[in-house]
Amino acid sequence: SSRVGSVSSVRAIAARLAPRRSPPGSSGLAFAMKRPHPGNEGLLPKSGTKVYYWPATGKAQTIRLLLADANVEWEDVVFETEMAVYSSQDSLPTIARTDAYRKFCDACREKGGNSTTNTPMLELDGKFYTQSHAIYKLVARKSGLYPAGADEAYVVDNILAHVEDARQPCYQVLRGGVDKETFLGTLLPNHLGNLERLLGDNDFFIAHSFSLADILVFDLLHNFYLAQVPGACEKYPNLKRLYKSVGERQHIKAYLESDKCKKINKFVKLE
């Protein structure tokens, strides 16, 4: 089937790109944590960066995690809401009808230039960037986490597509579009199972190279599946290993423990 072919091709590329052992004189840890395009590190401004979005995780959290990992300070520009963003089936559409949200979107349209909401939107050095996938790749390129090689870039782009597909059921079960039994019995194992096979025994999706792909999957697990289903990774040891590794990165760990992160609305456990 096409799904099996996709899994096989990604794993084949990752295996082909993976060296069999660390170079002489290198430590295993240092080698395992190298970036796929290190020449681009340090291209992000150290100040003046802003992320425009709901006061919530959603599609902006990958941007925040990328900035955190690069040790870049940023300001979260959000709107005020009295209702928790992911608190009920009706919370998202209810908040979207408020004056605060409408005014926020108007201001973002003025800055971003698109007729849609423009969020998530990133401001770097006074320039505004829109469309979540394009922003992920931009920040990853500027921080050395997006590969230059076509085969490696395919691995990252493939994981990005998988993650985008896997996010949707979390919103659907929140809003009542699918029932909890279908989510737990079919959708969760299908999507996490795909990612488990794609990762395989590798340390990262591009073997020995930490990249955007790993942050994307960490975000998916931390802020979507594990938030709604604590213990969701127990049947997926490869993903569990990756989750632990990314969560222990110095600047990501510090961000997750910060007040800045704690005040952002997050998905809640399914009842």
PDB file of N, CA, C and O in Angstrom, residues 131-192:
ATOM      1  N   GLN A 131       2.057  31.473   7.785  1.00  0.00           N
ATOM      2  CA  GLN A 131       1.906  30.066   7.396  1.00  0.00           C
ATOM      3  C   GLN A 131       2.826  29.183   8.244  1.00  0.00           C
ATOM      4  O   GLN A 131       4.052  29.246   8.137  1.00  0.00           O
ATOM      5  N   SER A 132       2.203  28.362   9.078  1.00  0.00           N
ATOM      6  CA  SER A 132       2.945  27.618  10.096  1.00  0.00           C
ATOM      7  C   SER A 132       4.070  26.761   9.525  1.00  0.00           C
ATOM      8  O   SER A 132       5.196  26.791  10.033  1.00  0.00           O
ATOM      9  N   HIS A 133       3.810  26.000   8.470  1.00  0.00           N
ATOM     10  CA  HIS A 133       4.854  25.111   7.947  1.00  0.00           C
ATOM     11  C   HIS A 133       6.048  25.901   7.423  1.00  0.00           C
ATOM     12  O   HIS A 133       7.207  25.504   7.611  1.00  0.00           O
ATOM     13  N   ALA A 134       5.765  27.004   6.745  1.00  0.00           N
ATOM     14  CA  ALA A 134       6.846  27.844   6.226  1.00  0.00           C
ATOM     15  C   ALA A 134       7.656  28.444   7.375  1.00  0.00           C
ATOM     16  O   ALA A 134       8.885  28.555   7.291  1.00  0.00           O
ATOM     17  N   ILE A 135       6.981  28.813   8.449  1.00  0.00           N
ATOM     18  CA  ILE A 135       7.679  29.374   9.610  1.00  0.00           C
ATOM     19  C   ILE A 135       8.556  28.309  10.269  1.00  0.00           C
ATOM     20  O   ILE A 135       9.712  28.576  10.645  1.00  0.00           O
ATOM     21  N   TYR A 136       8.025  27.099  10.441  1.00  0.00           N
ATOM     22  CA  TYR A 136       8.832  26.031  11.042  1.00  0.00           C
ATOM     23  C   TYR A 136      10.144  25.866  10.271  1.00  0.00           C
ATOM     24  O   TYR A 136      11.224  25.775  10.862  1.00  0.00           O
ATOM     25  N   LYS A 137      10.032  25.799   8.950  1.00  0.00           N
ATOM     26  CA  LYS A 137      11.225  25.568   8.129  1.00  0.00           C
ATOM     27  C   LYS A 137      12.166  26.768   8.168  1.00  0.00           C
ATOM     28  O   LYS A 137      13.393  26.608   8.189  1.00  0.00           O
ATOM     29  N   LEU A 138      11.613  27.962   8.180  1.00  0.00           N
ATOM     30  CA  LEU A 138      12.446  29.168   8.260  1.00  0.00           C
ATOM     31  C   LEU A 138      13.273  29.171   9.540  1.00  0.00           C
ATOM     32  O   LEU A 138      14.501  29.360   9.510  1.00  0.00           O
ATOM     33  N   VAL A 139      12.604  28.973  10.678  1.00  0.00           N
ATOM     34  CA  VAL A 139      13.307  29.002  11.961  1.00  0.00           C
ATOM     35  C   VAL A 139      14.301  27.845  12.046  1.00  0.00           C
ATOM     36  O   VAL A 139      15.420  28.008  12.544  1.00  0.00           O
ATOM     37  N   ALA A 140      13.904  26.674  11.544  1.00  0.00           N
ATOM     38  CA  ALA A 140      14.815  25.528  11.560  1.00  0.00           C
ATOM     39  C   ALA A 140      16.049  25.788  10.703  1.00  0.00           C
ATOM     40  O   ALA A 140      17.170  25.447  11.090  1.00  0.00           O
ATOM     41  N   ARG A 141      15.865  26.397   9.549  1.00  0.00           N
ATOM     42  CA  ARG A 141      17.016  26.720   8.691  1.00  0.00           C
ATOM     43  C   ARG A 141      17.946  27.712   9.384  1.00  0.00           C
ATOM     44  O   ARG A 141      19.172  27.600   9.318  1.00  0.00           O
ATOM     45  N   LYS A 142      17.358  28.707  10.041  1.00  0.00           N
ATOM     46  CA  LYS A 142      18.156  29.738  10.683  1.00  0.00           C
ATOM     47  C   LYS A 142      18.825  29.251  11.965  1.00  0.00           C
ATOM     48  O   LYS A 142      19.694  29.933  12.505  1.00  0.00           O
ATOM     49  N   SER A 143      18.422  28.078  12.456  1.00  0.00           N
ATOM     50  CA  SER A 143      19.029  27.549  13.682  1.00  0.00           C
ATOM     51  C   SER A 143      19.776  26.245  13.439  1.00  0.00           C
ATOM     52  O   SER A 143      20.164  25.560  14.385  1.00  0.00           O
ATOM     53  N   GLY A 144      19.972  25.888  12.156  1.00  0.00           N
ATOM     54  CA  GLY A 144      20.738  24.696  11.836  1.00  0.00           C
ATOM     55  C   GLY A 144      19.997  23.397  12.020  1.00  0.00           C
ATOM     56  O   GLY A 144      20.610  22.332  12.128  1.00  0.00           O
ATOM     57  N   LEU A 145      18.645  23.433  12.030  1.00  0.00           N
ATOM     58  CA  LEU A 145      17.850  22.223  12.259  1.00  0.00           C
ATOM     59  C   LEU A 145      17.076  21.780  11.028  1.00  0.00           C
ATOM     60  O   LEU A 145      16.196  20.927  11.121  1.00  0.00           O
ATOM     61  N   TYR A 146      17.397  22.361   9.876  1.00  0.00           N
ATOM     62  CA  TYR A 146      16.790  21.893   8.625  1.00  0.00           C
ATOM     63  C   TYR A 146      17.921  21.516   7.679  1.00  0.00           C
ATOM     64  O   TYR A 146      18.821  22.319   7.418  1.00  0.00           O
ATOM     65  N   PRO A 147      17.893  20.290   7.147  1.00  0.00           N
ATOM     66  CA  PRO A 147      19.032  19.798   6.363  1.00  0.00           C
ATOM     67  C   PRO A 147      19.134  20.422   4.979  1.00  0.00           C
ATOM     68  O   PRO A 147      18.136  20.839   4.386  1.00  0.00           O
ATOM     69  N   ALA A 148      20.343  20.434   4.464  1.00  0.00           N
ATOM     70  CA  ALA A 148      20.594  20.957   3.121  1.00  0.00           C
ATOM     71  C   ALA A 148      20.367  19.893   2.055  1.00  0.00           C
ATOM     72  O   ALA A 148      19.964  20.200   0.935  1.00  0.00           O
ATOM     73  N   GLY A 149      20.629  18.629   2.385  1.00  0.00           N
ATOM     74  CA  GLY A 149      20.503  17.549   1.415  1.00  0.00           C
ATOM     75  C   GLY A 149      19.062  17.222   1.093  1.00  0.00           C
ATOM     76  O   GLY A 149      18.185  17.253   1.972  1.00  0.00           O
ATOM     77  N   ALA A 150      18.785  16.871  -0.159  1.00  0.00           N
ATOM     78  CA  ALA A 150      17.412  16.593  -0.603  1.00  0.00           C
ATOM     79  C   ALA A 150      16.813  15.387   0.108  1.00  0.00           C
ATOM     80  O   ALA A 150      15.633  15.410   0.503  1.00  0.00           O
ATOM     81  N   ASP A 151      17.577  14.320   0.280  1.00  0.00           N
ATOM     82  CA  ASP A 151      17.050  13.122   0.933  1.00  0.00           C
ATOM     83  C   ASP A 151      16.727  13.382   2.403  1.00  0.00           C
ATOM     84  O   ASP A 151      15.690  12.944   2.917  1.00  0.00           O
ATOM     85  N   GLU A 152      17.617  14.081   3.089  1.00  0.00           N
ATOM     86  CA  GLU A 152      17.374  14.411   4.495  1.00  0.00           C
ATOM     87  C   GLU A 152      16.181  15.363   4.630  1.00  0.00           C
ATOM     88  O   GLU A 152      15.368  15.235   5.541  1.00  0.00           O
ATOM     89  N   ALA A 153      16.089  16.334   3.730  1.00  0.00           N
ATOM     90  CA  ALA A 153      14.964  17.269   3.753  1.00  0.00           C
ATOM     91  C   ALA A 153      13.646  16.535   3.540  1.00  0.00           C
ATOM     92  O   ALA A 153      12.617  16.877   4.148  1.00  0.00           O
ATOM     93  N   TYR A 154      13.665  15.492   2.694  1.00  0.00           N
ATOM     94  CA  TYR A 154      12.457  14.689   2.495  1.00  0.00           C
ATOM     95  C   TYR A 154      12.014  14.033   3.800  1.00  0.00           C
ATOM     96  O   TYR A 154      10.815  13.985   4.111  1.00  0.00           O
ATOM     97  N   VAL A 155      12.954  13.517   4.572  1.00  0.00           N
ATOM     98  CA  VAL A 155      12.613  12.893   5.846  1.00  0.00           C
ATOM     99  C   VAL A 155      11.904  13.903   6.754  1.00  0.00           C
ATOM    100  O   VAL A 155      10.857  13.612   7.348  1.00  0.00           O
ATOM    101  N   VAL A 156      12.455  15.109   6.850  1.00  0.00           N
ATOM    102  CA  VAL A 156      11.848  16.142   7.696  1.00  0.00           C
ATOM    103  C   VAL A 156      10.471  16.526   7.178  1.00  0.00           C
ATOM    104  O   VAL A 156       9.503  16.618   7.945  1.00  0.00           O
ATOM    105  N   ASP A 157      10.346  16.737   5.868  1.00  0.00           N
ATOM    106  CA  ASP A 157       9.066  17.137   5.294  1.00  0.00           C
ATOM    107  C   ASP A 157       8.022  16.035   5.439  1.00  0.00           C
ATOM    108  O   ASP A 157       6.825  16.306   5.641  1.00  0.00           O
ATOM    109  N   ASN A 158       8.445  14.795   5.338  1.00  0.00           N
ATOM    110  CA  ASN A 158       7.537  13.673   5.517  1.00  0.00           C
ATOM    111  C   ASN A 158       6.992  13.642   6.942  1.00  0.00           C
ATOM    112  O   ASN A 158       5.789  13.448   7.163  1.00  0.00           O
ATOM    113  N   ILE A 159       7.872  13.843   7.921  1.00  0.00           N
ATOM    114  CA  ILE A 159       7.437  13.865   9.322  1.00  0.00           C
ATOM    115  C   ILE A 159       6.505  15.051   9.562  1.00  0.00           C
ATOM    116  O   ILE A 159       5.502  14.931  10.282  1.00  0.00           O
ATOM    117  N   LEU A 160       6.790  16.189   8.953  1.00  0.00           N
ATOM    118  CA  LEU A 160       5.912  17.354   9.076  1.00  0.00           C
ATOM    119  C   LEU A 160       4.503  17.011   8.600  1.00  0.00           C
ATOM    120  O   LEU A 160       3.509  17.365   9.244  1.00  0.00           O
ATOM    121  N   ALA A 161       4.395  16.296   7.480  1.00  0.00           N
ATOM    122  CA  ALA A 161       3.084  15.913   6.960  1.00  0.00           C
ATOM    123  C   ALA A 161       2.396  14.921   7.891  1.00  0.00           C
ATOM    124  O   ALA A 161       1.184  15.023   8.141  1.00  0.00           O
ATOM    125  N   HIS A 162       3.146  13.972   8.428  1.00  0.00           N
ATOM    126  CA  HIS A 162       2.574  13.017   9.383  1.00  0.00           C
ATOM    127  C   HIS A 162       2.049  13.732  10.624  1.00  0.00           C
ATOM    128  O   HIS A 162       0.951  13.425  11.121  1.00  0.00           O
ATOM    129  N   VAL A 163       2.827  14.664  11.134  1.00  0.00           N
ATOM    130  CA  VAL A 163       2.426  15.386  12.340  1.00  0.00           C
ATOM    131  C   VAL A 163       1.170  16.215  12.090  1.00  0.00           C
ATOM    132  O   VAL A 163       0.257  16.257  12.922  1.00  0.00           O
ATOM    133  N   GLU A 164       1.100  16.867  10.946  1.00  0.00           N
ATOM    134  CA  GLU A 164      -0.088  17.647  10.608  1.00  0.00           C
ATOM    135  C   GLU A 164      -1.318  16.745  10.572  1.00  0.00           C
ATOM    136  O   GLU A 164      -2.377  17.103  11.097  1.00  0.00           O
ATOM    137  N   ASP A 165      -1.191  15.575   9.963  1.00  0.00           N
ATOM    138  CA  ASP A 165      -2.310  14.617   9.936  1.00  0.00           C
ATOM    139  C   ASP A 165      -2.677  14.168  11.347  1.00  0.00           C
ATOM    140  O   ASP A 165      -3.865  14.018  11.674  1.00  0.00           O
ATOM    141  N   ALA A 166      -1.664  13.940  12.183  1.00  0.00           N
ATOM    142  CA  ALA A 166      -1.894  13.383  13.515  1.00  0.00           C
ATOM    143  C   ALA A 166      -2.490  14.388  14.488  1.00  0.00           C
ATOM    144  O   ALA A 166      -3.081  13.998  15.501  1.00  0.00           O
ATOM    145  N   ARG A 167      -2.340  15.671  14.213  1.00  0.00           N
ATOM    146  CA  ARG A 167      -2.935  16.687  15.096  1.00  0.00           C
ATOM    147  C   ARG A 167      -4.459  16.717  14.989  1.00  0.00           C
ATOM    148  O   ARG A 167      -5.161  16.983  15.970  1.00  0.00           O
ATOM    149  N   GLN A 168      -4.964  16.467  13.791  1.00  0.00           N
ATOM    150  CA  GLN A 168      -6.390  16.661  13.543  1.00  0.00           C
ATOM    151  C   GLN A 168      -7.291  15.846  14.460  1.00  0.00           C
ATOM    152  O   GLN A 168      -8.298  16.367  14.967  1.00  0.00           O
ATOM    153  N   PRO A 169      -7.011  14.556  14.709  1.00  0.00           N
ATOM    154  CA  PRO A 169      -7.883  13.797  15.609  1.00  0.00           C
ATOM    155  C   PRO A 169      -7.974  14.374  17.014  1.00  0.00           C
ATOM    156  O   PRO A 169      -9.010  14.233  17.682  1.00  0.00           O
ATOM    157  N   CYS A 170      -6.906  15.040  17.473  1.00  0.00           N
ATOM    158  CA  CYS A 170      -6.938  15.635  18.817  1.00  0.00           C
ATOM    159  C   CYS A 170      -7.955  16.769  18.883  1.00  0.00           C
ATOM    160  O   CYS A 170      -8.660  16.932  19.886  1.00  0.00           O
ATOM    161  N   TYR A 171      -8.036  17.566  17.823  1.00  0.00           N
ATOM    162  CA  TYR A 171      -9.061  18.597  17.755  1.00  0.00           C
ATOM    163  C   TYR A 171     -10.446  17.987  17.566  1.00  0.00           C
ATOM    164  O   TYR A 171     -11.431  18.447  18.142  1.00  0.00           O
ATOM    165  N   GLN A 172     -10.516  16.936  16.748  1.00  0.00           N
ATOM    166  CA  GLN A 172     -11.805  16.319  16.466  1.00  0.00           C
ATOM    167  C   GLN A 172     -12.432  15.709  17.710  1.00  0.00           C
ATOM    168  O   GLN A 172     -13.637  15.860  17.945  1.00  0.00           O
ATOM    169  N   VAL A 173     -11.627  15.010  18.517  1.00  0.00           N
ATOM    170  CA  VAL A 173     -12.182  14.403  19.718  1.00  0.00           C
ATOM    171  C   VAL A 173     -12.533  15.469  20.748  1.00  0.00           C
ATOM    172  O   VAL A 173     -13.506  15.333  21.494  1.00  0.00           O
ATOM    173  N   LEU A 174     -11.773  16.563  20.784  1.00  0.00           N
ATOM    174  CA  LEU A 174     -12.106  17.673  21.678  1.00  0.00           C
ATOM    175  C   LEU A 174     -13.458  18.275  21.331  1.00  0.00           C
ATOM    176  O   LEU A 174     -14.288  18.538  22.207  1.00  0.00           O
ATOM    177  N   ARG A 175     -13.705  18.467  20.023  1.00  0.00           N
ATOM    178  CA  ARG A 175     -14.910  19.155  19.577  1.00  0.00           C
ATOM    179  C   ARG A 175     -16.076  18.212  19.308  1.00  0.00           C
ATOM    180  O   ARG A 175     -17.132  18.646  18.856  1.00  0.00           O
ATOM    181  N   GLY A 176     -15.904  16.925  19.590  1.00  0.00           N
ATOM    182  CA  GLY A 176     -16.997  15.977  19.422  1.00  0.00           C
ATOM    183  C   GLY A 176     -17.150  15.443  18.014  1.00  0.00           C
ATOM    184  O   GLY A 176     -18.138  14.774  17.705  1.00  0.00           O
ATOM    185  N   GLY A 177     -16.176  15.693  17.143  1.00  0.00           N
ATOM    186  CA  GLY A 177     -16.252  15.200  15.771  1.00  0.00           C
ATOM    187  C   GLY A 177     -16.022  13.708  15.665  1.00  0.00           C
ATOM    188  O   GLY A 177     -16.502  13.063  14.725  1.00  0.00           O
ATOM    189  N   VAL A 178     -15.254  13.137  16.596  1.00  0.00           N
ATOM    190  CA  VAL A 178     -15.096  11.684  16.707  1.00  0.00           C
ATOM    191  C   VAL A 178     -15.264  11.320  18.183  1.00  0.00           C
ATOM    192  O   VAL A 178     -15.012  12.144  19.072  1.00  0.00           O
ATOM    193  N   ASP A 179     -15.705  10.091  18.432  1.00  0.00           N
ATOM    194  CA  ASP A 179     -15.897   9.692  19.827  1.00  0.00           C
ATOM    195  C   ASP A 179     -14.575   9.209  20.421  1.00  0.00           C
ATOM    196  O   ASP A 179     -13.620   8.890  19.707  1.00  0.00           O
ATOM    197  N   LYS A 180     -14.559   9.159  21.735  1.00  0.00           N
ATOM    198  CA  LYS A 180     -13.342   8.799  22.461  1.00  0.00           C
ATOM    199  C   LYS A 180     -12.872   7.395  22.107  1.00  0.00           C
ATOM    200  O   LYS A 180     -11.664   7.146  21.978  1.00  0.00           O
ATOM    201  N   GLU A 181     -13.804   6.476  21.928  1.00  0.00           N
ATOM    202  CA  GLU A 181     -13.441   5.089  21.616  1.00  0.00           C
ATOM    203  C   GLU A 181     -12.726   4.994  20.267  1.00  0.00           C
ATOM    204  O   GLU A 181     -11.723   4.275  20.128  1.00  0.00           O
ATOM    205  N   THR A 182     -13.228   5.725  19.278  1.00  0.00           N
ATOM    206  CA  THR A 182     -12.576   5.721  17.962  1.00  0.00           C
ATOM    207  C   THR A 182     -11.201   6.361  18.044  1.00  0.00           C
ATOM    208  O   THR A 182     -10.232   5.883  17.436  1.00  0.00           O
ATOM    209  N   PHE A 183     -11.103   7.442  18.802  1.00  0.00           N
ATOM    210  CA  PHE A 183      -9.823   8.123  18.970  1.00  0.00           C
ATOM    211  C   PHE A 183      -8.794   7.195  19.599  1.00  0.00           C
ATOM    212  O   PHE A 183      -7.673   7.050  19.097  1.00  0.00           O
ATOM    213  N   LEU A 184      -9.177   6.546  20.703  1.00  0.00           N
ATOM    214  CA  LEU A 184      -8.237   5.703  21.432  1.00  0.00           C
ATOM    215  C   LEU A 184      -7.972   4.379  20.727  1.00  0.00           C
ATOM    216  O   LEU A 184      -6.842   3.880  20.746  1.00  0.00           O
ATOM    217  N   GLY A 185      -8.997   3.821  20.101  1.00  0.00           N
ATOM    218  CA  GLY A 185      -8.869   2.488  19.524  1.00  0.00           C
ATOM    219  C   GLY A 185      -8.330   2.456  18.113  1.00  0.00           C
ATOM    220  O   GLY A 185      -7.748   1.446  17.687  1.00  0.00           O
ATOM    221  N   THR A 186      -8.502   3.557  17.351  1.00  0.00           N
ATOM    222  CA  THR A 186      -8.102   3.556  15.947  1.00  0.00           C
ATOM    223  C   THR A 186      -7.151   4.699  15.603  1.00  0.00           C
ATOM    224  O   THR A 186      -6.046   4.473  15.079  1.00  0.00           O
ATOM    225  N   LEU A 187      -7.551   5.927  15.875  1.00  0.00           N
ATOM    226  CA  LEU A 187      -6.791   7.081  15.394  1.00  0.00           C
ATOM    227  C   LEU A 187      -5.446   7.224  16.096  1.00  0.00           C
ATOM    228  O   LEU A 187      -4.416   7.420  15.443  1.00  0.00           O
ATOM    229  N   LEU A 188      -5.438   7.153  17.408  1.00  0.00           N
ATOM    230  CA  LEU A 188      -4.173   7.272  18.151  1.00  0.00           C
ATOM    231  C   LEU A 188      -3.179   6.187  17.747  1.00  0.00           C
ATOM    232  O   LEU A 188      -2.039   6.501  17.376  1.00  0.00           O
ATOM    233  N   PRO A 189      -3.572   4.895  17.778  1.00  0.00           N
ATOM    234  CA  PRO A 189      -2.583   3.874  17.392  1.00  0.00           C
ATOM    235  C   PRO A 189      -2.149   3.965  15.932  1.00  0.00           C
ATOM    236  O   PRO A 189      -0.991   3.660  15.613  1.00  0.00           O
ATOM    237  N   ASN A 190      -3.036   4.394  15.036  1.00  0.00           N
ATOM    238  CA  ASN A 190      -2.639   4.542  13.637  1.00  0.00           C
ATOM    239  C   ASN A 190      -1.535   5.587  13.488  1.00  0.00           C
ATOM    240  O   ASN A 190      -0.501   5.343  12.851  1.00  0.00           O
ATOM    241  N   HIS A 191      -1.744   6.769  14.066  1.00  0.00           N
ATOM    242  CA  HIS A 191      -0.790   7.866  13.873  1.00  0.00           C
ATOM    243  C   HIS A 191       0.496   7.658  14.664  1.00  0.00           C
ATOM    244  O   HIS A 191       1.601   7.842  14.125  1.00  0.00           O
ATOM    245  N   LEU A 192       0.387   7.263  15.938  1.00  0.00           N
ATOM    246  CA  LEU A 192       1.608   7.030  16.709  1.00  0.00           C
ATOM    247  C   LEU A 192       2.338   5.792  16.196  1.00  0.00           C
ATOM    248  O   LEU A 192       3.576   5.745  16.212  1.00  0.00           O
TER     249      LEU A 192
END
